[in-house]
PDB file of C-alpha atoms and ligand atoms in Angstrom:
ATOM      1  CA  MET Z   1      83.260  92.948  97.256  1.00 77.00           C
ATOM      2  CA  SER Z   2      86.049  90.727  96.335  1.00 91.00           C
ATOM      3  CA  THR Z   3      87.874  88.666  98.735  1.00 96.00           C
ATOM      4  CA  THR Z   4      91.446  87.466  98.979  1.00 98.00           C
ATOM      5  CA  ILE Z   5      91.833  84.025 100.635  1.00 98.00           C
ATOM      6  CA  GLY Z   6      95.335  82.797 101.468  1.00 98.00           C
ATOM      7  CA  VAL Z   7      95.833  79.052 101.657  1.00 97.00           C
ATOM      8  CA  ILE Z   8      98.648  78.333 104.235  1.00 95.00           C
ATOM      9  CA  SER Z   9     100.024  75.620 106.259  1.00 94.00           C
ATOM     10  CA  LEU Z  10     103.626  75.512 107.656  1.00 90.00           C
ATOM     11  CA  LYS Z  11     104.246  72.001 106.108  1.00 91.00           C
ATOM     12  CA  GLY Z  12     104.667  71.009 102.371  1.00 92.00           C
ATOM     13  CA  GLY Z  13     102.762  68.115 100.997  1.00 94.00           C
ATOM     14  CA  VAL Z  14      99.450  68.718 102.980  1.00 96.00           C
ATOM     15  CA  GLY Z  15      97.423  69.669  99.862  1.00 97.00           C
ATOM     16  CA  LYS Z  16      97.507  73.718  99.444  1.00 97.00           C
ATOM     17  CA  THR Z  17      98.363  73.936  95.929  1.00 98.00           C
ATOM     18  CA  THR Z  18      95.520  71.203  95.267  1.00 98.00           C
ATOM     19  CA  THR Z  19      93.153  73.044  97.420  1.00 98.00           C
ATOM     20  CA  VAL Z  20      93.935  76.434  95.370  1.00 98.00           C
ATOM     21  CA  ALA Z  21      93.371  74.512  92.128  1.00 98.00           C
ATOM     22  CA  ASN Z  22      90.372  72.850  92.807  1.00 98.00           C
ATOM     23  CA  LEU Z  23      88.661  75.544  94.955  1.00 98.00           C
ATOM     24  CA  GLY Z  24      89.379  77.901  92.150  1.00 98.00           C
ATOM     25  CA  THR Z  25      88.052  75.413  89.433  1.00 98.00           C
ATOM     26  CA  VAL Z  26      84.735  74.826  91.462  1.00 98.00           C
ATOM     27  CA  LEU Z  27      84.353  78.594  92.149  1.00 98.00           C
ATOM     28  CA  ALA Z  28      84.584  79.504  88.507  1.00 98.00           C
ATOM     29  CA  ASN Z  29      83.111  76.402  86.800  1.00 97.00           C
ATOM     30  CA  ASP Z  30      80.248  75.469  89.311  1.00 97.00           C
ATOM     31  CA  PHE Z  31      79.395  78.872  90.676  1.00 97.00           C
ATOM     32  CA  ASN Z  32      80.224  81.309  87.952  1.00 97.00           C
ATOM     33  CA  GLN Z  33      82.626  83.380  90.151  1.00 98.00           C
ATOM     34  CA  ARG Z  34      85.222  85.547  88.618  1.00 98.00           C
ATOM     35  CA  VAL Z  35      88.188  83.899  90.082  1.00 98.00           C
ATOM     36  CA  LEU Z  36      91.996  84.512  90.315  1.00 98.00           C
ATOM     37  CA  LEU Z  37      94.719  81.943  91.488  1.00 98.00           C
ATOM     38  CA  ILE Z  38      98.289  83.408  92.506  1.00 98.00           C
ATOM     39  CA  ASP Z  39     101.272  81.187  93.017  1.00 98.00           C
ATOM     40  CA  ALA Z  40     103.085  82.943  95.790  1.00 96.00           C
ATOM     41  CA  ASN Z  41     105.158  79.953  96.897  1.00 94.00           C
ATOM     42  CA  PHE Z  42     108.491  81.195  95.978  1.00 90.00           C
ATOM     43  CA  SER Z  43     110.546  78.290  97.125  1.00 89.00           C
ATOM     44  CA  ALA Z  44     108.483  75.514  95.231  1.00 91.00           C
ATOM     45  CA  PRO Z  45     106.230  77.462  92.730  1.00 94.00           C
ATOM     46  CA  ASN Z  46     104.153  74.624  91.175  1.00 95.00           C
ATOM     47  CA  LEU Z  47     100.777  75.737  90.727  1.00 98.00           C
ATOM     48  CA  ALA Z  48     101.033  76.132  86.815  1.00 98.00           C
ATOM     49  CA  LEU Z  49     102.648  72.718  86.796  1.00 97.00           C
ATOM     50  CA  HIS Z  50      99.057  71.510  88.296  1.00 97.00           C
ATOM     51  CA  PHE Z  51      97.894  72.884  84.866  1.00 97.00           C
ATOM     52  CA  GLY Z  52     100.310  71.365  82.563  1.00 96.00           C
ATOM     53  CA  VAL Z  53     102.461  74.581  82.153  1.00 96.00           C
ATOM     54  CA  VAL Z  54     106.224  74.079  82.856  1.00 94.00           C
ATOM     55  CA  LYS Z  55     107.759  77.162  81.791  1.00 93.00           C
ATOM     56  CA  PRO Z  56     105.218  80.075  82.028  1.00 95.00           C
ATOM     57  CA  GLU Z  57     105.977  83.219  79.892  1.00 94.00           C
ATOM     58  CA  ALA Z  58     105.560  85.578  82.969  1.00 95.00           C
ATOM     59  CA  THR Z  59     105.342  85.081  86.792  1.00 96.00           C
ATOM     60  CA  ILE Z  60     104.158  86.893  89.889  1.00 95.00           C
ATOM     61  CA  PHE Z  61     107.941  87.630  90.596  1.00 93.00           C
ATOM     62  CA  ASP Z  62     108.096  89.793  87.358  1.00 94.00           C
ATOM     63  CA  VAL Z  63     105.216  91.720  88.564  1.00 95.00           C
ATOM     64  CA  LEU Z  64     106.825  92.178  92.080  1.00 93.00           C
ATOM     65  CA  ILE Z  65     109.958  93.527  90.685  1.00 91.00           C
ATOM     66  CA  ASP Z  66     107.912  96.124  88.468  1.00 93.00           C
ATOM     67  CA  LYS Z  67     109.027  94.508  85.223  1.00 94.00           C
ATOM     68  CA  ILE Z  68     105.438  93.603  84.086  1.00 96.00           C
ATOM     69  CA  SER Z  69     101.898  94.642  85.219  1.00 96.00           C
ATOM     70  CA  MET Z  70      99.492  92.162  86.974  1.00 97.00           C
ATOM     71  CA  ASN Z  71      97.338  91.888  83.770  1.00 96.00           C
ATOM     72  CA  ARG Z  72      99.882  90.848  81.691  1.00 97.00           C
ATOM     73  CA  ALA Z  73     101.127  88.124  83.913  1.00 97.00           C
ATOM     74  CA  ILE Z  74      97.497  86.400  83.770  1.00 98.00           C
ATOM     75  CA  ILE Z  75      96.925  83.122  82.439  1.00 97.00           C
ATOM     76  CA  LYS Z  76      93.416  82.093  81.331  1.00 97.00           C
ATOM     77  CA  HIS Z  77      92.471  78.279  82.195  1.00 97.00           C
ATOM     78  CA  ASP Z  78      89.810  76.410  80.178  1.00 96.00           C
ATOM     79  CA  ALA Z  79      87.768  75.932  83.470  1.00 96.00           C
ATOM     80  CA  GLY Z  80      87.078  79.498  83.475  1.00 97.00           C
ATOM     81  CA  PHE Z  81      89.461  81.069  86.128  1.00 98.00           C
ATOM     82  CA  ASP Z  82      92.609  83.256  85.495  1.00 98.00           C
ATOM     83  CA  TYR Z  83      95.858  82.550  87.432  1.00 98.00           C
ATOM     84  CA  ILE Z  84      99.296  83.953  87.730  1.00 98.00           C
ATOM     85  CA  ALA Z  85     102.133  81.552  87.915  1.00 98.00           C
ATOM     86  CA  GLY Z  86     105.125  81.637  90.608  1.00 96.00           C
ATOM     87  CA  SER Z  87     108.571  81.190  90.033  1.00 91.00           C
ATOM     88  CA  LEU Z  88     111.786  80.942  92.408  1.00 88.00           C
ATOM     89  CA  ILE Z  89     113.172  83.863  93.726  1.00 80.00           C
ATOM     90  CA  ASN Z  90     116.571  85.300  94.070  1.00 70.00           C
ATOM     91  CA  GLU Z  91     117.838  84.888  97.709  1.00 65.00           C
ATOM     92  CA  LYS Z  92     119.058  88.611  97.452  1.00 66.00           C
ATOM     93  CA  THR Z  93     115.528  89.865  96.552  1.00 71.00           C
ATOM     94  CA  ASP Z  94     114.099  91.795  99.359  1.00 74.00           C
ATOM     95  CA  PHE Z  95     110.655  92.516  98.952  1.00 75.00           C
ATOM     96  CA  ASP Z  96     108.535  95.118 100.705  1.00 88.00           C
ATOM     97  CA  ILE Z  97     106.116  92.462 102.559  1.00 90.00           C
ATOM     98  CA  PHE Z  98     103.201  94.713 101.214  1.00 94.00           C
ATOM     99  CA  GLN Z  99     104.279  94.579  97.606  1.00 94.00           C
ATOM    100  CA  LEU Z 100     102.025  91.592  96.945  1.00 96.00           C
ATOM    101  CA  ARG Z 101      98.763  93.083  98.704  1.00 97.00           C
ATOM    102  CA  LYS Z 102      99.457  96.561  96.523  1.00 97.00           C
ATOM    103  CA  LYS Z 103      99.579  94.521  93.326  1.00 97.00           C
ATOM    104  CA  ILE Z 104      96.409  92.736  94.102  1.00 98.00           C
ATOM    105  CA  ASP Z 105      94.848  95.980  94.884  1.00 97.00           C
ATOM    106  CA  LEU Z 106      95.271  97.102  91.525  1.00 96.00           C
ATOM    107  CA  ILE Z 107      92.905  94.354  89.904  1.00 97.00           C
ATOM    108  CA  LYS Z 108      90.745  93.299  92.805  1.00 97.00           C
ATOM    109  CA  ARG Z 109      87.767  94.911  91.405  1.00 96.00           C
ATOM    110  CA  ASN Z 110      87.958  92.429  88.623  1.00 97.00           C
ATOM    111  CA  TYR Z 111      87.412  89.313  90.553  1.00 98.00           C
ATOM    112  CA  ASP Z 112      84.826  88.001  93.206  1.00 98.00           C
ATOM    113  CA  VAL Z 113      87.320  85.752  94.713  1.00 98.00           C
ATOM    114  CA  ILE Z 114      91.262  85.654  94.519  1.00 98.00           C
ATOM    115  CA  LEU Z 115      93.092  82.510  96.319  1.00 98.00           C
ATOM    116  CA  ILE Z 116      96.794  82.780  97.202  1.00 98.00           C
ATOM    117  CA  ASP Z 117      98.839  79.460  97.308  1.00 98.00           C
ATOM    118  CA  THR Z 118     101.898  79.722 100.020  1.00 95.00           C
ATOM    119  CA  SER Z 119     104.947  78.594 100.656  1.00 91.00           C
ATOM    120  CA  PRO Z 120     105.234  76.427 104.019  1.00 91.00           C
ATOM    121  CA  THR Z 121     107.898  78.481 105.462  1.00 85.00           C
ATOM    122  CA  SER Z 122     107.674  80.897 108.323  1.00 73.00           C
ATOM    123  CA  SER Z 123     109.750  83.535 106.403  1.00 78.00           C
ATOM    124  CA  ASN Z 124     109.176  86.685 104.677  1.00 84.00           C
ATOM    125  CA  GLU Z 125     107.529  84.499 101.977  1.00 85.00           C
ATOM    126  CA  MET Z 126     104.633  83.541 104.116  1.00 88.00           C
ATOM    127  CA  LEU Z 127     104.178  86.863 105.666  1.00 90.00           C
ATOM    128  CA  ILE Z 128     103.895  88.616 102.177  1.00 92.00           C
ATOM    129  CA  ALA Z 129     101.047  85.959 101.418  1.00 94.00           C
ATOM    130  CA  MET Z 130      99.694  86.820 104.819  1.00 94.00           C
ATOM    131  CA  VAL Z 131      99.513  90.346 104.406  1.00 94.00           C
ATOM    132  CA  ALA Z 132      98.224  90.170 100.968  1.00 96.00           C
ATOM    133  CA  SER Z 133      95.206  88.177 102.304  1.00 97.00           C
ATOM    134  CA  ASP Z 134      91.771  89.306 103.690  1.00 97.00           C
ATOM    135  CA  GLU Z 135      91.541  85.872 105.251  1.00 97.00           C
ATOM    136  CA  LEU Z 136      93.105  82.250 105.471  1.00 97.00           C
ATOM    137  CA  LEU Z 137      92.244  78.792 105.362  1.00 97.00           C
ATOM    138  CA  VAL Z 138      94.631  76.518 106.931  1.00 96.00           C
ATOM    139  CA  VAL Z 139      95.359  73.049 105.228  1.00 96.00           C
ATOM    140  CA  THR Z 140      96.227  70.119 107.818  1.00 95.00           C
ATOM    141  CA  THR Z 141      96.299  66.262 107.816  1.00 96.00           C
ATOM    142  CA  PRO Z 142      95.068  64.439 111.065  1.00 95.00           C
ATOM    143  CA  ASP Z 143      98.559  63.742 112.456  1.00 95.00           C
ATOM    144  CA  TYR Z 144     100.597  65.202 115.412  1.00 93.00           C
ATOM    145  CA  PRO Z 145     103.485  66.747 113.223  1.00 94.00           C
ATOM    146  CA  THR Z 146     101.221  68.398 110.879  1.00 93.00           C
ATOM    147  CA  LEU Z 147      99.024  69.687 113.601  1.00 92.00           C
ATOM    148  CA  SER Z 148     101.734  71.032 115.499  1.00 93.00           C
ATOM    149  CA  CYS Z 149     102.724  73.149 112.078  1.00 92.00           C
ATOM    150  CA  THR Z 150      99.058  73.934 111.792  1.00 91.00           C
ATOM    151  CA  MET Z 151      99.006  75.580 115.600  1.00 91.00           C
ATOM    152  CA  LYS Z 152     102.260  77.588 114.535  1.00 92.00           C
ATOM    153  CA  ALA Z 153     100.333  78.606 111.421  1.00 91.00           C
ATOM    154  CA  VAL Z 154      97.522  79.563 113.513  1.00 92.00           C
ATOM    155  CA  LYS Z 155      99.533  81.477 115.739  1.00 91.00           C
ATOM    156  CA  MET Z 156     101.375  83.558 113.138  1.00 91.00           C
ATOM    157  CA  ALA Z 157      98.080  84.442 111.575  1.00 92.00           C
ATOM    158  CA  LYS Z 158      96.647  85.710 115.093  1.00 91.00           C
ATOM    159  CA  LYS Z 159      99.705  87.823 115.373  1.00 90.00           C
ATOM    160  CA  LYS Z 160      99.528  89.378 112.084  1.00 88.00           C
ATOM    161  CA  LYS Z 161      95.708  89.722 112.735  1.00 91.00           C
ATOM    162  CA  THR Z 162      94.886  88.082 109.443  1.00 93.00           C
ATOM    163  CA  PRO Z 163      91.663  86.274 110.225  1.00 95.00           C
ATOM    164  CA  ILE Z 164      91.510  82.516 109.954  1.00 96.00           C
ATOM    165  CA  ILE Z 165      88.236  81.220 108.173  1.00 96.00           C
ATOM    166  CA  GLY Z 166      88.885  77.477 109.105  1.00 96.00           C
ATOM    167  CA  LEU Z 167      90.787  74.322 108.788  1.00 97.00           C
ATOM    168  CA  ILE Z 168      90.743  71.964 105.688  1.00 97.00           C
ATOM    169  CA  LEU Z 169      91.354  68.561 106.817  1.00 97.00           C
ATOM    170  CA  ASN Z 170      93.106  66.572 103.902  1.00 97.00           C
ATOM    171  CA  LYS Z 171      94.170  63.048 103.237  1.00 97.00           C
ATOM    172  CA  ILE Z 172      91.774  61.432 105.593  1.00 96.00           C
ATOM    173  CA  ARG Z 173      91.741  57.862 105.637  1.00 96.00           C
ATOM    174  CA  GLY Z 174      89.200  57.281 108.251  1.00 92.00           C
ATOM    175  CA  LYS Z 175      91.535  55.065 110.230  1.00 94.00           C
ATOM    176  CA  LYS Z 176      91.470  54.854 114.170  1.00 93.00           C
ATOM    177  CA  PHE Z 177      95.039  56.062 114.736  1.00 94.00           C
ATOM    178  CA  GLU Z 178      94.198  59.496 112.647  1.00 94.00           C
ATOM    179  CA  LEU Z 179      93.413  62.348 114.955  1.00 93.00           C
ATOM    180  CA  THR Z 180      89.486  63.218 115.241  1.00 93.00           C
ATOM    181  CA  THR Z 181      88.073  66.500 113.902  1.00 93.00           C
ATOM    182  CA  GLU Z 182      86.858  66.981 117.477  1.00 92.00           C
ATOM    183  CA  ASP Z 183      90.622  66.833 118.817  1.00 92.00           C
ATOM    184  CA  ILE Z 184      92.069  68.963 115.975  1.00 94.00           C
ATOM    185  CA  GLU Z 185      89.220  71.603 116.574  1.00 94.00           C
ATOM    186  CA  ASP Z 186      90.096  71.573 120.026  1.00 93.00           C
ATOM    187  CA  ILE Z 187      93.794  71.842 119.597  1.00 92.00           C
ATOM    188  CA  ALA Z 188      93.763  74.457 116.991  1.00 92.00           C
ATOM    189  CA  GLU Z 189      90.887  76.390 118.593  1.00 92.00           C
ATOM    190  CA  THR Z 190      89.703  76.794 114.784  1.00 94.00           C
ATOM    191  CA  PRO Z 191      86.629  75.365 113.045  1.00 96.00           C
ATOM    192  CA  VAL Z 192      87.234  72.311 110.650  1.00 97.00           C
ATOM    193  CA  LEU Z 193      85.570  73.407 107.149  1.00 98.00           C
ATOM    194  CA  ALA Z 194      86.202  70.344 105.168  1.00 98.00           C
ATOM    195  CA  ILE Z 195      87.034  67.008 105.248  1.00 97.00           C
ATOM    196  CA  LEU Z 196      88.900  65.667 102.019  1.00 98.00           C
ATOM    197  CA  PRO Z 197      89.478  61.748 101.961  1.00 97.00           C
ATOM    198  CA  ASP Z 198      92.762  60.640 100.787  1.00 98.00           C
ATOM    199  CA  ASP Z 199      91.727  59.680  97.162  1.00 98.00           C
ATOM    200  CA  ILE Z 200      93.803  58.351  94.273  1.00 98.00           C
ATOM    201  CA  SER Z 201      91.949  60.147  91.863  1.00 98.00           C
ATOM    202  CA  VAL Z 202      93.531  63.506  93.192  1.00 98.00           C
ATOM    203  CA  LEU Z 203      97.082  61.810  91.805  1.00 98.00           C
ATOM    204  CA  GLU Z 204      95.405  60.460  88.914  1.00 98.00           C
ATOM    205  CA  ALA Z 205      94.116  63.986  87.976  1.00 98.00           C
ATOM    206  CA  LEU Z 206      97.413  65.459  88.676  1.00 98.00           C
ATOM    207  CA  SER Z 207      99.164  63.045  86.290  1.00 98.00           C
ATOM    208  CA  ILE Z 208      96.972  64.526  83.630  1.00 98.00           C
ATOM    209  CA  THR Z 209      97.525  68.161  84.956  1.00 97.00           C
ATOM    210  CA  THR Z 210      93.581  68.530  85.385  1.00 97.00           C
ATOM    211  CA  PRO Z 211      92.157  69.572  88.458  1.00 98.00           C
ATOM    212  CA  ALA Z 212      90.331  66.474  90.078  1.00 98.00           C
ATOM    213  CA  THR Z 213      87.250  68.556  90.396  1.00 98.00           C
ATOM    214  CA  LEU Z 214      87.131  68.178  86.789  1.00 98.00           C
ATOM    215  CA  TYR Z 215      88.542  64.979  86.341  1.00 98.00           C
ATOM    216  CA  ALA Z 216      85.982  63.055  88.790  1.00 97.00           C
ATOM    217  CA  PRO Z 217      83.464  65.507  90.059  1.00 96.00           C
ATOM    218  CA  ASP Z 218      81.469  63.005  91.749  1.00 94.00           C
ATOM    219  CA  LYS Z 219      84.021  61.927  93.811  1.00 96.00           C
ATOM    220  CA  GLU Z 220      83.651  62.796  98.049  1.00 95.00           C
ATOM    221  CA  VAL Z 221      86.746  64.789  97.967  1.00 97.00           C
ATOM    222  CA  CYS Z 222      85.593  66.864  94.776  1.00 97.00           C
ATOM    223  CA  ILE Z 223      81.949  67.199  96.493  1.00 96.00           C
ATOM    224  CA  GLU Z 224      83.679  68.349  99.814  1.00 97.00           C
ATOM    225  CA  TYR Z 225      85.467  70.876  97.471  1.00 98.00           C
ATOM    226  CA  LYS Z 226      82.171  72.249  96.125  1.00 98.00           C
ATOM    227  CA  LYS Z 227      80.586  72.432  99.548  1.00 97.00           C
ATOM    228  CA  LEU Z 228      83.351  74.437 100.949  1.00 98.00           C
ATOM    229  CA  ALA Z 229      83.316  76.805  97.974  1.00 98.00           C
ATOM    230  CA  ALA Z 230      79.710  77.202  98.315  1.00 97.00           C
ATOM    231  CA  ALA Z 231      80.014  78.029 101.980  1.00 97.00           C
ATOM    232  CA  LEU Z 232      82.805  80.632 101.297  1.00 97.00           C
ATOM    233  CA  ILE Z 233      80.470  82.591  99.122  1.00 97.00           C
ATOM    234  CA  GLY Z 234      77.400  82.073 101.113  1.00 95.00           C
ATOM    235  CA  ARG Z 235      76.032  80.124  98.683  1.00 95.00           C
ATOM    236  CA  GLU Z 236      74.056  76.613  98.617  1.00 89.00           C
ATOM    237  CA  PHE Z 237      75.343  73.479  97.505  1.00 92.00           C
ATOM    238  CA  LYS Z 238      73.113  70.499  97.344  1.00 87.00           C
ATOM    239  CA  ASP Z 239      74.858  67.054  97.579  1.00 86.00           C
ATOM    240  CA  PRO Z 240      73.514  65.247  94.504  1.00 84.00           C
ATOM    241  CA  ARG Z 241      73.827  61.568  96.218  1.00 82.00           C
ATOM    242  CA  ILE Z 242      71.071  60.277  97.909  1.00 80.00           C
ATOM    243  CA  TRP Z 243      72.575  58.157 100.317  1.00 78.00           C
ATOM    244  CA  PHE Z 244      74.429  61.282 101.547  1.00 76.00           C
ATOM    245  CA  ARG Z 245      70.993  62.940 102.317  1.00 76.00           C
ATOM    246  CA  MET Z 246      69.866  59.672 103.823  1.00 80.00           C
ATOM    247  CA  LYS Z 247      73.271  59.822 106.156  1.00 79.00           C
ATOM    248  CA  GLN Z 248      72.715  63.354 107.169  1.00 77.00           C
ATOM    249  CA  LEU Z 249      68.953  62.783 108.039  1.00 78.00           C
ATOM    250  CA  PHE Z 250      70.015  59.744 110.008  1.00 78.00           C
ATOM    251  CA  ASN Z 251      72.788  61.798 112.113  1.00 76.00           C
ATOM    252  CA  VAL Z 252      70.034  64.514 112.754  1.00 76.00           C
ATOM    253  CA  ALA Z 253      67.445  61.843 113.956  1.00 77.00           C
ATOM    254  CA  VAL Z 254      70.150  59.674 116.026  1.00 76.00           C
ATOM    255  CA  LYS Z 255      72.885  61.874 116.964  1.00 73.00           C
ATOM    256  CA  GLY Z 256      70.687  65.293 117.163  1.00 73.00           C
ATOM    257  CA  LYS Z 257      72.958  67.035 114.784  1.00 76.00           C
ATOM    258  CA  ALA Z 258      74.891  67.005 111.499  1.00 80.00           C
ATOM    259  CA  GLU Z 259      78.336  66.171 111.377  1.00 88.00           C
ATOM    260  CA  LYS Z 260      80.734  68.877 112.637  1.00 90.00           C
ATOM    261  CA  HIS Z 261      82.170  70.438 109.519  1.00 93.00           C
ATOM    262  CA  GLU Z 262      78.661  70.467 107.952  1.00 91.00           C
ATOM    263  CA  VAL Z 263      77.347  72.519 110.941  1.00 90.00           C
ATOM    264  CA  ASN Z 264      80.454  74.765 110.473  1.00 95.00           C
ATOM    265  CA  ARG Z 265      79.996  75.403 106.962  1.00 95.00           C
ATOM    266  CA  GLU Z 266      76.136  76.336 107.932  1.00 93.00           C
ATOM    267  CA  ILE Z 267      77.521  79.021 110.393  1.00 93.00           C
ATOM    268  CA  LEU Z 268      79.876  80.311 107.857  1.00 95.00           C
ATOM    269  CA  LYS Z 269      77.411  80.396 105.206  1.00 93.00           C
ATOM    270  CA  GLU Z 270      75.184  82.708 107.267  1.00 92.00           C
ATOM    271  CA  GLU Z 271      78.074  84.970 108.128  1.00 91.00           C
ATOM    272  CA  ARG Z 272      78.669  85.620 104.546  1.00 88.00           C
TER     273      ARG Z 272
HETATM  274  N1  ADP N 301      93.088  64.634  99.137  1.00 85.64           N
HETATM  275  C1  ADP N 301      94.002  63.682  98.511  1.00 85.64           C
HETATM  276  N2  ADP N 301      94.193  62.752  98.341  1.00 85.64           N
HETATM  277  C2  ADP N 301      95.337  62.076  97.602  1.00 85.64           C
HETATM  278  N3  ADP N 301      96.228  62.797  97.158  1.00 85.64           N
HETATM  279  C3  ADP N 301      96.185  64.015  97.748  1.00 85.64           C
HETATM  280  C4  ADP N 301      95.290  64.790  98.090  1.00 85.64           C
HETATM  281  N4  ADP N 301      95.467  65.880  98.274  1.00 85.64           N
HETATM  282  C5  ADP N 301      96.741  66.150  97.744  1.00 85.64           C
HETATM  283  N5  ADP N 301      97.188  64.968  97.247  1.00 85.64           N
HETATM  284  C6  ADP N 301      98.438  64.875  96.735  1.00 85.64           C
HETATM  285  O1  ADP N 301      99.518  65.306  97.837  1.00 85.64           O
HETATM  286  C7  ADP N 301     100.694  65.840  96.972  1.00 85.64           C
HETATM  287  C8  ADP N 301     101.004  67.237  97.775  1.00 85.64           C
HETATM  288  O2  ADP N 301      99.687  68.020  97.255  1.00 85.64           O
HETATM  289  P1  ADP N 301     100.314  69.531  97.263  1.00 85.64           P
HETATM  290  O3  ADP N 301      98.824  69.926  96.782  1.00 85.64           O
HETATM  291  O4  ADP N 301     101.171  69.599  96.178  1.00 85.64           O
HETATM  292  O5  ADP N 301     100.653  69.958  98.546  1.00 85.64           O
HETATM  293  P2  ADP N 301     101.334  71.335  98.993  1.00 85.64           P
HETATM  294  O6  ADP N 301     101.052  72.508  98.252  1.00 85.64           O
HETATM  295  O7  ADP N 301     100.847  71.682 100.463  1.00 85.64           O
HETATM  296  O8  ADP N 301     102.660  71.083  99.146  1.00 85.64           O
HETATM  297  C9  ADP N 301     100.470  65.772  95.590  1.00 85.64           C
HETATM  298  O9  ADP N 301     100.873  64.818  94.888  1.00 85.64           O
HETATM  299  C10 ADP N 301      98.914  66.004  95.669  1.00 85.64           C
HETATM  300  O10 ADP N 301      98.111  65.391  94.335  1.00 85.64           O
HETATM  301 MG1   MG N 302     102.314  73.640  96.803  1.00 85.64          MG
END
């Protein structure tokens, strides 16, 4: 069964597009999944830019206005996934909010996982993506303004009855002033599934339009993407770093449990 996962936040610049690009890369490249990424951010459509495509020949907008079929809009990436680029929409364009879902239903059986990149607005744009998603991942950073937006996104998803799988904490610097995982989980009432460090490799990778998980696959941020991808499809990913496994053993021996996001991923994996 194919799953459509929307990657949302009500704030720009937190890492939605980066997450879609990298989860897509590892799901296809490391876990052999059939993956489709869709850029449904109609205000700042830049998923294709992450892959070096400046002017895509066809976009999801052309599909939504019935100009072309889904299959004709699909672009193949060397990492093994397919994607459909986005484009700005004419303000006067008024879509049926079920339109994206209907289009996805036509090609859903061709994929194991479909990831939707979304717009950080609480307008119809976000609704279209939410309605098209079976589940949602919410990206947040460890500061109050972003957390406040995250809570709004969680509330909106609950109202629309689209289940939230969990939160992705991005751009973590490990500083004392940052909100802790526990604070964020308590306030948002949603489990944290990945803790992604702020890493310059992500920016370096973007500058050469290559997903970070291909450019620097052994970095912590990329290993976290692999662990999250594995949990999303109920698979195992063994951390190749010996020191990490030692740290995990230490946590279990001394603190009596593994780190929170590791535990949450285990629970998710079992549910899948
Ligand atoms: N973990 C990270 N470490 C460093 N930079 C990051 C990280 N995640 C994202 N970025 C950078 O932050 C910027 C915004 O990310 P993006 O994915 O475009 O956010 P959004 O789609 O939510 O607007 C980009 O320049 C991206 O390369
Ligand atoms: Mg984006």
